Amino acid sequence: MTGESPPNERPSRPPVDLSAQIQAAAKIADRSRSAGAWSLDHLKLCLPVLVAGGLILGVVGAVVAGWGAVLGVLIGTVIVGAFFTFSAVVIAWVGRTNPNTVMVAALFAYVIKVFILALILMTMPIDGPVNVRWMAGAIGLGVFLWLGAHMRYVWTLKLFYVDPR
């Protein structure tokens, strides 16, 4: 029985080296477009799509209804871009600093945006230099384009289902 290990004891094995697998997972994570749940990377797609839609609608407005329509399209497009960007920045910042309060921050951001929009609409005369119908159309188109671009971004985003670390 000399040289044999007792029946309850396992023979010792060398430690497993997982450094290659860890490096491969890190490369995949670096290649991923995801910077985490609080990323603002979607703005790189949503803002250009919004601007392109605003430019096309602005050209159509200029041809069909004149400079009042162009001004309305410009204001409507800026409203959509500013409002969605404001929400994204607030939620991302709060999510990074205190994730437990994200819903409260999102609600406050929404309430602030509603008040700002109400102020804009209450102070803008219906028969003024801005064609409010074209502004409303730009807002509608902008929301549609922004949400479509955001959905495309999310659908094509590479996300890990399990943290590779």
mmCIF file of C-alpha atoms in Angstrom:
data_model
loop_
_atom_site.group_PDB
_atom_site.id
_atom_site.type_symbol
_atom_site.label_atom_id
_atom_site.label_comp_id
_atom_site.label_asym_id
_atom_site.label_seq_id
_atom_site.Cartn_x
_atom_site.Cartn_y
_atom_site.Cartn_z
ATOM 1 C CA MET A 1 0.000 0.000 0.000
ATOM 2 C CA THR A 2 2.908 2.291 -0.090
ATOM 3 C CA GLY A 3 2.749 4.993 -2.747
ATOM 4 C CA GLU A 4 -1.009 4.729 -3.069
ATOM 5 C CA SER A 5 -3.240 7.547 -1.937
ATOM 6 C CA PRO A 6 -5.961 6.854 0.599
ATOM 7 C CA PRO A 7 -9.392 6.131 -0.968
ATOM 8 C CA ASN A 8 -10.902 9.459 0.205
ATOM 9 C CA GLU A 9 -8.150 11.635 -1.231
ATOM 10 C CA ARG A 10 -8.072 12.762 -4.873
ATOM 11 C CA PRO A 11 -4.814 12.916 -6.708
ATOM 12 C CA SER A 12 -3.541 16.464 -7.074
ATOM 13 C CA ARG A 13 -3.905 18.032 -10.524
ATOM 14 C CA PRO A 14 -2.197 21.086 -11.913
ATOM 15 C CA PRO A 15 -4.358 24.263 -11.929
ATOM 16 C CA VAL A 16 -6.282 24.918 -15.117
ATOM 17 C CA ASP A 17 -5.058 27.907 -17.115
ATOM 18 C CA LEU A 18 -8.061 29.894 -18.388
ATOM 19 C CA SER A 19 -6.131 32.982 -19.463
ATOM 20 C CA ALA A 20 -6.715 32.302 -23.187
ATOM 21 C CA GLN A 21 -10.472 32.019 -22.649
ATOM 22 C CA ILE A 22 -10.514 35.163 -20.535
ATOM 23 C CA GLN A 23 -8.633 37.087 -23.220
ATOM 24 C CA ALA A 24 -11.032 35.805 -25.906
ATOM 25 C CA ALA A 25 -14.041 36.933 -23.854
ATOM 26 C CA ALA A 26 -12.428 40.341 -23.337
ATOM 27 C CA LYS A 27 -11.892 40.718 -27.099
ATOM 28 C CA ILE A 28 -15.548 39.859 -27.721
ATOM 29 C CA ALA A 29 -16.625 42.371 -25.091
ATOM 30 C CA ASP A 30 -14.435 45.040 -26.694
ATOM 31 C CA ARG A 31 -15.923 44.280 -30.106
ATOM 32 C CA SER A 32 -19.413 44.578 -28.711
ATOM 33 C CA ARG A 33 -21.098 47.934 -29.273
ATOM 34 C CA SER A 34 -22.554 47.768 -25.812
ATOM 35 C CA ALA A 35 -21.067 50.028 -23.191
ATOM 36 C CA GLY A 36 -23.500 48.705 -20.642
ATOM 37 C CA ALA A 37 -27.082 49.402 -19.814
ATOM 38 C CA TRP A 38 -26.437 53.130 -19.452
ATOM 39 C CA SER A 39 -24.840 53.656 -22.840
ATOM 40 C CA LEU A 40 -25.613 56.680 -25.014
ATOM 41 C CA ASP A 41 -24.363 54.989 -28.190
ATOM 42 C CA HIS A 42 -27.858 54.940 -29.682
ATOM 43 C CA LEU A 43 -27.590 58.710 -30.131
ATOM 44 C CA LYS A 44 -25.007 58.111 -32.885
ATOM 45 C CA LEU A 45 -27.756 56.507 -34.969
ATOM 46 C CA CYS A 46 -30.893 58.309 -33.792
ATOM 47 C CA LEU A 47 -29.656 61.893 -34.204
ATOM 48 C CA PRO A 48 -28.488 61.541 -37.844
ATOM 49 C CA VAL A 49 -31.727 59.763 -38.789
ATOM 50 C CA LEU A 50 -33.716 62.571 -37.160
ATOM 51 C CA VAL A 51 -31.670 65.266 -38.917
ATOM 52 C CA ALA A 52 -32.054 63.515 -42.292
ATOM 53 C CA GLY A 53 -35.808 63.279 -41.846
ATOM 54 C CA GLY A 54 -35.968 66.933 -40.790
ATOM 55 C CA LEU A 55 -33.961 68.020 -43.824
ATOM 56 C CA ILE A 56 -36.181 66.106 -46.238
ATOM 57 C CA LEU A 57 -39.360 67.410 -44.610
ATOM 58 C CA GLY A 58 -37.893 70.926 -44.542
ATOM 59 C CA VAL A 59 -37.230 70.840 -48.300
ATOM 60 C CA VAL A 60 -40.755 69.581 -48.944
ATOM 61 C CA GLY A 61 -42.131 72.286 -46.634
ATOM 62 C CA ALA A 62 -40.164 74.992 -48.432
ATOM 63 C CA VAL A 63 -41.538 73.915 -51.805
ATOM 64 C CA VAL A 64 -45.124 73.397 -50.668
ATOM 65 C CA ALA A 65 -45.732 76.061 -48.015
ATOM 66 C CA GLY A 66 -42.760 78.443 -47.826
ATOM 67 C CA TRP A 67 -40.409 79.584 -45.093
ATOM 68 C CA GLY A 68 -42.975 79.318 -42.300
ATOM 69 C CA ALA A 69 -43.091 75.579 -42.902
ATOM 70 C CA VAL A 70 -39.294 75.360 -42.873
ATOM 71 C CA LEU A 71 -39.191 77.180 -39.550
ATOM 72 C CA GLY A 72 -41.899 74.883 -38.186
ATOM 73 C CA VAL A 73 -39.996 71.790 -39.330
ATOM 74 C CA LEU A 74 -36.784 73.122 -37.787
ATOM 75 C CA ILE A 75 -38.436 73.820 -34.428
ATOM 76 C CA GLY A 76 -40.264 70.471 -34.441
ATOM 77 C CA THR A 77 -37.099 68.554 -35.240
ATOM 78 C CA VAL A 78 -35.137 70.365 -32.523
ATOM 79 C CA ILE A 79 -37.892 69.645 -29.998
ATOM 80 C CA VAL A 80 -37.799 65.902 -30.721
ATOM 81 C CA GLY A 81 -34.004 65.701 -30.669
ATOM 82 C CA ALA A 82 -33.652 67.772 -27.521
ATOM 83 C CA PHE A 83 -36.358 65.918 -25.642
ATOM 84 C CA PHE A 84 -35.145 62.392 -26.437
ATOM 85 C CA THR A 85 -31.507 63.346 -25.849
ATOM 86 C CA PHE A 86 -32.368 64.999 -22.522
ATOM 87 C CA SER A 87 -34.144 61.843 -21.330
ATOM 88 C CA ALA A 88 -31.315 59.584 -22.462
ATOM 89 C CA VAL A 89 -28.636 61.686 -20.769
ATOM 90 C CA VAL A 90 -30.567 61.998 -17.502
ATOM 91 C CA ILE A 91 -31.380 58.289 -17.342
ATOM 92 C CA ALA A 92 -27.833 57.241 -18.268
ATOM 93 C CA TRP A 93 -26.273 59.571 -15.706
ATOM 94 C CA VAL A 94 -28.615 58.505 -12.912
ATOM 95 C CA GLY A 95 -28.220 54.864 -13.896
ATOM 96 C CA ARG A 96 -24.449 55.091 -13.591
ATOM 97 C CA THR A 97 -24.498 56.965 -10.298
ATOM 98 C CA ASN A 98 -27.528 55.473 -8.506
ATOM 99 C CA PRO A 99 -29.395 52.746 -10.425
ATOM 100 C CA ASN A 100 -32.077 52.454 -7.734
ATOM 101 C CA THR A 101 -33.485 55.877 -8.642
ATOM 102 C CA VAL A 102 -33.695 55.495 -12.431
ATOM 103 C CA MET A 103 -37.488 55.287 -12.535
ATOM 104 C CA VAL A 104 -37.869 58.405 -10.406
ATOM 105 C CA ALA A 105 -35.382 60.276 -12.590
ATOM 106 C CA ALA A 106 -37.159 59.140 -15.762
ATOM 107 C CA LEU A 107 -40.483 60.335 -14.347
ATOM 108 C CA PHE A 108 -39.066 63.730 -13.379
ATOM 109 C CA ALA A 109 -37.423 64.089 -16.803
ATOM 110 C CA TYR A 110 -40.780 63.323 -18.413
ATOM 111 C CA VAL A 111 -42.625 65.870 -16.262
ATOM 112 C CA ILE A 112 -40.011 68.535 -17.010
ATOM 113 C CA LYS A 113 -40.340 67.863 -20.748
ATOM 114 C CA VAL A 114 -44.129 68.098 -20.601
ATOM 115 C CA PHE A 115 -43.911 71.490 -18.876
ATOM 116 C CA ILE A 116 -41.337 72.770 -21.365
ATOM 117 C CA LEU A 117 -43.458 71.593 -24.297
ATOM 118 C CA ALA A 118 -46.525 73.228 -22.766
ATOM 119 C CA LEU A 119 -44.612 76.512 -22.431
ATOM 120 C CA ILE A 120 -43.460 76.318 -26.044
ATOM 121 C CA LEU A 121 -46.937 75.599 -27.349
ATOM 122 C CA MET A 122 -48.639 78.227 -25.174
ATOM 123 C CA THR A 123 -46.260 80.994 -26.201
ATOM 124 C CA MET A 124 -46.261 80.197 -29.912
ATOM 125 C CA PRO A 125 -48.974 82.087 -31.824
ATOM 126 C CA ILE A 126 -51.021 79.975 -34.233
ATOM 127 C CA ASP A 127 -50.972 82.669 -36.913
ATOM 128 C CA GLY A 128 -47.322 83.696 -36.377
ATOM 129 C CA PRO A 129 -44.312 83.201 -38.640
ATOM 130 C CA VAL A 130 -44.017 79.523 -37.687
ATOM 131 C CA ASN A 131 -46.372 77.154 -39.478
ATOM 132 C CA VAL A 132 -47.542 75.083 -36.514
ATOM 133 C CA ARG A 133 -49.021 72.344 -38.720
ATOM 134 C CA TRP A 134 -45.614 71.690 -40.233
ATOM 135 C CA MET A 135 -44.100 71.815 -36.751
ATOM 136 C CA ALA A 136 -46.582 69.195 -35.566
ATOM 137 C CA GLY A 137 -45.821 67.093 -38.636
ATOM 138 C CA ALA A 138 -42.091 67.353 -37.947
ATOM 139 C CA ILE A 139 -42.653 66.284 -34.351
ATOM 140 C CA GLY A 140 -44.713 63.292 -35.479
ATOM 141 C CA LEU A 141 -42.190 62.289 -38.133
ATOM 142 C CA GLY A 142 -39.284 62.878 -35.757
ATOM 143 C CA VAL A 143 -40.773 60.664 -33.053
ATOM 144 C CA PHE A 144 -41.446 57.931 -35.616
ATOM 145 C CA LEU A 145 -37.917 58.126 -37.054
ATOM 146 C CA TRP A 146 -36.243 58.323 -33.639
ATOM 147 C CA LEU A 147 -38.126 55.318 -32.284
ATOM 148 C CA GLY A 148 -37.480 53.343 -35.465
ATOM 149 C CA ALA A 149 -33.747 54.097 -35.325
ATOM 150 C CA HIS A 150 -33.642 53.272 -31.630
ATOM 151 C CA MET A 151 -35.420 49.957 -32.205
ATOM 152 C CA ARG A 152 -32.978 49.099 -35.000
ATOM 153 C CA TYR A 153 -30.079 49.935 -32.701
ATOM 154 C CA VAL A 154 -31.425 47.710 -29.925
ATOM 155 C CA TRP A 155 -32.270 44.839 -32.286
ATOM 156 C CA THR A 156 -28.755 44.797 -33.765
ATOM 157 C CA LEU A 157 -26.918 45.377 -30.483
ATOM 158 C CA LYS A 158 -24.575 42.618 -29.368
ATOM 159 C CA LEU A 159 -25.331 41.941 -25.735
ATOM 160 C CA PHE A 160 -23.976 39.224 -23.500
ATOM 161 C CA TYR A 161 -26.621 37.153 -21.788
ATOM 162 C CA VAL A 162 -24.018 35.986 -19.299
ATOM 163 C CA ASP A 163 -21.196 38.176 -18.053
ATOM 164 C CA PRO A 164 -17.988 36.652 -19.457
ATOM 165 C CA ARG A 165 -15.943 37.671 -16.420
#
